[in-house]
Amino acid sequence: MLRPTLPSARASIFTASLLAALSCSTAQAAPQAAGQASGEPTAAVETVSLEDVTSAAAGAQSSGGFTIEPFQVGDETISVAEIKRAMVYTVGSRLLEARKMDVFISQEIERQVAAGADRSAFALDSGAVDQVIEDAEAQIKEQYPEQNVADVLAMTALSPSQWRSQLEQTQLFDQVFLPSDPDKWPDTTIAALEGGGRGVEFREKLAESFRNRAGAQDPEATGPEPAAPAGGEVMLKMILRQLVVGALQENAEILKASDGLDPEYVMQVNGVGLRTDDVYASLEAELTPEKYERARRWIAKTTAVRQELQKSGNWLSDEEWKTVFEEHQAPFAGSPISLDVLVLSFKRFPSMESYKTYFRLLKSYEASIAAELTDENLTSHLERASLLMGLSKVDVELILCSAYDFARNEWKENGWQIAEENAVAAAKALSEGEDWNSVLESYSGFWDPPRPADPAMQQQQQQQQRLNQGRFGFCNRNELLQKLRENDFTMFLDGPSIGDAIFFDQEVGTTEGPFQGLYGYYFSRVKSRTPPTQRMSLDVENQRDLVVQDYVQVRFNDWSDEVANAN
């Protein structure tokens, strides 16, 4: 049966009108649906073609329903170890951070034991963990009476076993670094709380507050630590943990791939090597063929782009890169928002290591087009920059015929086939004059989490931007990307952004689609647009710098797509 073409978001998504799409006599294949029970976003059509990457069967290893094979990019062979390490950096960053924390905890235990502490004091109290889990499950059931605990955890991409592992590590961390009696806090904790110019008085105030809230145990008493505090005590303990962890990381010597670490190791923490195979083995149960292909595509694309920059003589040397990254980090020193927070929470890179890989490519490319950064070229970019940085807003509604189950954080079985069929049906309904709102109600798969029972938590959730099944309302560019789960990482790896095409290019009063994106097929309707609150000027130094940054990033993403597609 002939089906309408579903244009890709990568290839000028607004070139074909809705009726033209419906009248096409050939069907564009949707991404392969087989095996898409779970995983990361499937790339839009025309990303770096993994099918075209030459594989070398020697050294292949089977894993989680897929086979990891060395493959060739240009004249480089990407080893199994490099693929596994990339999967840890792109999929398993949470696990890797936990392993790093294991090293910090272990080393502190050894330090305290060497100073005379009883090793048995650091035995994990599984009963206490059980109690914490029981209490937390009761709170979840109270707040979400119609949801089971596993489904609520899935909203945060956690399985029950992963959740327990996190709680066990937190319990042990507290036993080692934050025992309930502040008089027993180790030197490491005291130094962390007094560091950063905070001083003894700050630490003493924290200790007194902690003592008053949690209740210190009698130094002569025996038995288990007091139960975990609740309410404000929990918040105080979170603050203390953050301060201690921050100091541990700041004072640690941590090496990763970008520091020249051998592929057999994914990280080295204070001289302790974390073997790639060991960390990967712990991650393996979470992996799917889709996540493997995504990691493989990341390696193929970053490698191809690096090779092209090396060929042109524009690849930053190790010394140049070190200087560039130190300058990039410098403005964040002492800032409440660290570079890590910016990268992981706003730019949404899966790890700092993946961001470093990307940023070195970006800055190398910037050096290669230095001659292009003229007033003439930048002036032509000012309109886009003003819309972006002048916080112009677009009032938009979208229909997502979704291949993804957002509530469960996994791909639907045969999700892409279902999404395509729904997109064809929705396109037909719209072309025949059915009301937009009716079609949106019937087909849009944008999802919001259930509201908690607690009014205070409801108010907090209301402050977060809800998707309202695709009725987004007025959004600036970054808000629109966030609602679509697009970001700097996806725009590099997966290509041009649907959000950007809507925000910068779609005309007011038009309906466009269907077009393929990260999670299915999209239709968009722009109702109105506000002008920017200010126009960017090249005569203002900091504004010029922002224009240059956006110009370079747009050019780099386009160029890297060209390089990847040519390989």
mmCIF file of N, CA, C and O in Angstrom, residues 173-175 177-186 189 193 202-217 225-230 232-241 244:
data_model
loop_
_atom_site.group_PDB
_atom_site.id
_atom_site.type_symbol
_atom_site.label_atom_id
_atom_site.label_comp_id
_atom_site.label_asym_id
_atom_site.label_seq_id
_atom_site.Cartn_x
_atom_site.Cartn_y
_atom_site.Cartn_z
ATOM 1 N N PHE A 173 28.098 6.652 52.251
ATOM 2 C CA PHE A 173 28.748 7.968 52.205
ATOM 3 C C PHE A 173 28.523 8.707 53.523
ATOM 4 O O PHE A 173 29.460 9.280 54.105
ATOM 5 N N ASP A 174 27.274 8.687 54.000
ATOM 6 C CA ASP A 174 26.960 9.384 55.247
ATOM 7 C C ASP A 174 27.669 8.755 56.437
ATOM 8 O O ASP A 174 28.145 9.462 57.336
ATOM 9 N N GLN A 175 27.752 7.433 56.467
ATOM 10 C CA GLN A 175 28.465 6.764 57.556
ATOM 11 C C GLN A 175 29.931 7.175 57.582
ATOM 12 O O GLN A 175 30.521 7.357 58.659
ATOM 13 N N PHE A 177 31.469 9.983 55.823
ATOM 14 C CA PHE A 177 31.788 11.417 55.810
ATOM 15 C C PHE A 177 30.906 12.253 56.728
ATOM 16 O O PHE A 177 31.330 13.323 57.177
ATOM 17 N N LEU A 178 29.681 11.817 57.001
ATOM 18 C CA LEU A 178 28.744 12.640 57.763
ATOM 19 C C LEU A 178 28.031 11.831 58.835
ATOM 20 O O LEU A 178 26.789 11.738 58.857
ATOM 21 N N PRO A 179 28.791 11.223 59.773
ATOM 22 C CA PRO A 179 28.126 10.533 60.885
ATOM 23 C C PRO A 179 27.242 11.513 61.651
ATOM 24 O O PRO A 179 27.464 12.726 61.616
ATOM 25 N N SER A 180 26.245 10.985 62.335
ATOM 26 C CA SER A 180 25.220 11.839 62.939
ATOM 27 C C SER A 180 25.767 12.787 64.000
ATOM 28 O O SER A 180 25.170 13.817 64.280
ATOM 29 N N ASP A 181 26.889 12.433 64.624
ATOM 30 C CA ASP A 181 27.515 13.316 65.604
ATOM 31 C C ASP A 181 28.595 14.138 64.903
ATOM 32 O O ASP A 181 29.619 13.595 64.470
ATOM 33 N N PRO A 182 28.389 15.469 64.760
ATOM 34 C CA PRO A 182 29.396 16.290 64.077
ATOM 35 C C PRO A 182 30.782 16.203 64.706
ATOM 36 O O PRO A 182 31.785 16.482 64.024
ATOM 37 N N ASP A 183 30.868 15.856 65.995
ATOM 38 C CA ASP A 183 32.181 15.711 66.616
ATOM 39 C C ASP A 183 32.968 14.552 66.001
ATOM 40 O O ASP A 183 34.177 14.462 66.182
ATOM 41 N N LYS A 184 32.252 13.665 65.296
ATOM 42 C CA LYS A 184 32.910 12.524 64.661
ATOM 43 C C LYS A 184 33.188 12.750 63.173
ATOM 44 O O LYS A 184 33.675 11.853 62.498
ATOM 45 N N TRP A 185 32.865 13.945 62.689
ATOM 46 C CA TRP A 185 33.145 14.205 61.281
ATOM 47 C C TRP A 185 34.653 14.093 61.028
ATOM 48 O O TRP A 185 35.467 14.649 61.780
ATOM 49 N N PRO A 186 35.039 13.408 59.960
ATOM 50 C CA PRO A 186 36.472 13.229 59.681
ATOM 51 C C PRO A 186 37.117 14.514 59.187
ATOM 52 O O PRO A 186 36.438 15.476 58.799
ATOM 53 N N THR A 189 35.936 15.865 55.831
ATOM 54 C CA THR A 189 34.684 16.624 55.848
ATOM 55 C C THR A 189 34.911 18.024 56.405
ATOM 56 O O THR A 189 34.402 19.017 55.854
ATOM 57 N N LEU A 193 34.150 21.569 54.422
ATOM 58 C CA LEU A 193 33.187 22.571 54.875
ATOM 59 C C LEU A 193 33.851 23.915 55.161
ATOM 60 O O LEU A 193 33.212 24.961 55.049
ATOM 61 N N PHE A 202 31.776 29.050 59.646
ATOM 62 C CA PHE A 202 30.739 28.489 58.769
ATOM 63 C C PHE A 202 30.532 27.011 59.071
ATOM 64 O O PHE A 202 29.405 26.544 59.210
ATOM 65 N N ARG A 203 31.656 26.281 59.199
ATOM 66 C CA ARG A 203 31.555 24.852 59.485
ATOM 67 C C ARG A 203 30.907 24.615 60.844
ATOM 68 O O ARG A 203 30.059 23.731 60.998
ATOM 69 N N GLU A 204 31.241 25.409 61.834
ATOM 70 C CA GLU A 204 30.664 25.234 63.164
ATOM 71 C C GLU A 204 29.168 25.515 63.167
ATOM 72 O O GLU A 204 28.399 24.844 63.867
ATOM 73 N N LYS A 205 28.741 26.501 62.397
ATOM 74 C CA LYS A 205 27.306 26.790 62.303
ATOM 75 C C LYS A 205 26.560 25.636 61.648
ATOM 76 O O LYS A 205 25.459 25.260 62.064
ATOM 77 N N LEU A 206 27.163 25.073 60.589
ATOM 78 C CA LEU A 206 26.555 23.917 59.943
ATOM 79 C C LEU A 206 26.467 22.742 60.917
ATOM 80 O O LEU A 206 25.437 22.048 60.987
ATOM 81 N N ALA A 207 27.548 22.523 61.663
ATOM 82 C CA ALA A 207 27.571 21.414 62.612
ATOM 83 C C ALA A 207 26.500 21.599 63.683
ATOM 84 O O ALA A 207 25.801 20.651 64.054
ATOM 85 N N GLU A 208 26.355 22.822 64.180
ATOM 86 C CA GLU A 208 25.355 23.079 65.213
ATOM 87 C C GLU A 208 23.937 22.878 64.669
ATOM 88 O O GLU A 208 23.078 22.289 65.339
ATOM 89 N N SER A 209 23.726 23.370 63.456
ATOM 90 C CA SER A 209 22.416 23.178 62.835
ATOM 91 C C SER A 209 22.132 21.700 62.621
ATOM 92 O O SER A 209 21.028 21.217 62.875
ATOM 93 N N PHE A 210 23.145 20.984 62.172
ATOM 94 C CA PHE A 210 22.999 19.549 61.937
ATOM 95 C C PHE A 210 22.709 18.821 63.249
ATOM 96 O O PHE A 210 21.838 17.952 63.325
ATOM 97 N N ARG A 211 23.425 19.215 64.295
ATOM 98 C CA ARG A 211 23.253 18.584 65.604
ATOM 99 C C ARG A 211 21.832 18.842 66.135
ATOM 100 O O ARG A 211 21.162 17.947 66.644
ATOM 101 N N ASN A 212 21.362 20.057 65.982
ATOM 102 C CA ASN A 212 20.043 20.413 66.488
ATOM 103 C C ASN A 212 18.919 19.739 65.714
ATOM 104 O O ASN A 212 17.897 19.350 66.283
ATOM 105 N N ARG A 213 19.125 19.587 64.412
ATOM 106 C CA ARG A 213 18.066 19.020 63.578
ATOM 107 C C ARG A 213 18.054 17.498 63.647
ATOM 108 O O ARG A 213 16.996 16.887 63.797
ATOM 109 N N ALA A 214 19.250 16.897 63.492
ATOM 110 C CA ALA A 214 19.302 15.442 63.414
ATOM 111 C C ALA A 214 19.375 14.797 64.784
ATOM 112 O O ALA A 214 18.949 13.668 64.977
ATOM 113 N N GLY A 215 19.974 15.509 65.757
ATOM 114 C CA GLY A 215 20.137 14.926 67.088
ATOM 115 C C GLY A 215 21.361 14.039 67.125
ATOM 116 O O GLY A 215 21.370 12.940 66.565
ATOM 117 N N ALA A 216 22.427 14.522 67.753
ATOM 118 C CA ALA A 216 23.659 13.740 67.790
ATOM 119 C C ALA A 216 23.521 12.577 68.752
ATOM 120 O O ALA A 216 22.906 12.689 69.808
ATOM 121 N N GLN A 217 24.115 11.481 68.383
ATOM 122 C CA GLN A 217 24.105 10.306 69.256
ATOM 123 C C GLN A 217 25.167 10.476 70.345
ATOM 124 O O GLN A 217 26.220 11.073 70.128
ATOM 125 N N GLU A 225 23.091 3.970 63.854
ATOM 126 C CA GLU A 225 22.936 5.413 63.750
ATOM 127 C C GLU A 225 21.443 5.765 63.837
ATOM 128 O O GLU A 225 20.581 4.950 63.513
ATOM 129 N N PRO A 226 21.101 6.986 64.245
ATOM 130 C CA PRO A 226 19.694 7.389 64.264
ATOM 131 C C PRO A 226 19.087 7.300 62.868
ATOM 132 O O PRO A 226 19.804 7.350 61.867
ATOM 133 N N ALA A 227 17.766 7.165 62.829
ATOM 134 C CA ALA A 227 17.084 7.084 61.537
ATOM 135 C C ALA A 227 17.321 8.356 60.740
ATOM 136 O O ALA A 227 17.575 9.431 61.285
ATOM 137 N N ALA A 228 17.201 8.229 59.419
ATOM 138 C CA ALA A 228 17.433 9.369 58.540
ATOM 139 C C ALA A 228 16.463 10.494 58.861
ATOM 140 O O ALA A 228 15.280 10.256 59.072
ATOM 141 N N PRO A 229 16.935 11.727 58.949
ATOM 142 C CA PRO A 229 16.060 12.844 59.265
ATOM 143 C C PRO A 229 15.104 13.133 58.120
ATOM 144 O O PRO A 229 15.296 12.683 57.012
ATOM 145 N N ALA A 230 14.079 13.918 58.414
ATOM 146 C CA ALA A 230 13.093 14.239 57.391
ATOM 147 C C ALA A 230 12.999 15.746 57.233
ATOM 148 O O ALA A 230 13.507 16.520 58.027
ATOM 149 N N GLY A 232 13.358 19.497 56.638
ATOM 150 C CA GLY A 232 14.490 20.402 56.550
ATOM 151 C C GLY A 232 15.806 19.715 56.831
ATOM 152 O O GLY A 232 16.850 20.115 56.307
ATOM 153 N N GLU A 233 15.779 18.676 57.649
ATOM 154 C CA GLU A 233 17.018 17.947 57.937
ATOM 155 C C GLU A 233 17.568 17.284 56.676
ATOM 156 O O GLU A 233 18.784 17.206 56.466
ATOM 157 N N VAL A 234 16.659 16.773 55.864
ATOM 158 C CA VAL A 234 17.073 16.141 54.608
ATOM 159 C C VAL A 234 17.762 17.167 53.717
ATOM 160 O O VAL A 234 18.811 16.896 53.119
ATOM 161 N N MET A 235 17.176 18.357 53.631
ATOM 162 C CA MET A 235 17.767 19.406 52.805
ATOM 163 C C MET A 235 19.151 19.800 53.322
ATOM 164 O O MET A 235 20.096 19.970 52.540
ATOM 165 N N LEU A 236 19.296 19.918 54.634
ATOM 166 C CA LEU A 236 20.597 20.257 55.203
ATOM 167 C C LEU A 236 21.619 19.184 54.867
ATOM 168 O O LEU A 236 22.762 19.495 54.501
ATOM 169 N N LYS A 237 21.215 17.939 54.982
ATOM 170 C CA LYS A 237 22.156 16.863 54.697
ATOM 171 C C LYS A 237 22.548 16.849 53.221
ATOM 172 O O LYS A 237 23.691 16.570 52.867
ATOM 173 N N MET A 238 21.615 17.174 52.356
ATOM 174 C CA MET A 238 21.936 17.270 50.928
ATOM 175 C C MET A 238 22.975 18.355 50.677
ATOM 176 O O MET A 238 23.909 18.174 49.890
ATOM 177 N N ILE A 239 22.819 19.494 51.358
ATOM 178 C CA ILE A 239 23.787 20.583 51.203
ATOM 179 C C ILE A 239 25.167 20.147 51.677
ATOM 180 O O ILE A 239 26.182 20.398 51.022
ATOM 181 N N LEU A 240 25.210 19.465 52.816
ATOM 182 C CA LEU A 240 26.484 18.985 53.342
ATOM 183 C C LEU A 240 27.137 18.001 52.382
ATOM 184 O O LEU A 240 28.352 18.066 52.137
ATOM 185 N N ARG A 241 26.335 17.100 51.844
ATOM 186 C CA ARG A 241 26.888 16.130 50.883
ATOM 187 C C ARG A 241 27.479 16.840 49.679
ATOM 188 O O ARG A 241 28.569 16.501 49.206
ATOM 189 N N VAL A 244 30.831 18.374 50.474
ATOM 190 C CA VAL A 244 31.889 17.373 50.623
ATOM 191 C C VAL A 244 32.264 16.792 49.261
ATOM 192 O O VAL A 244 33.449 16.675 48.919
#
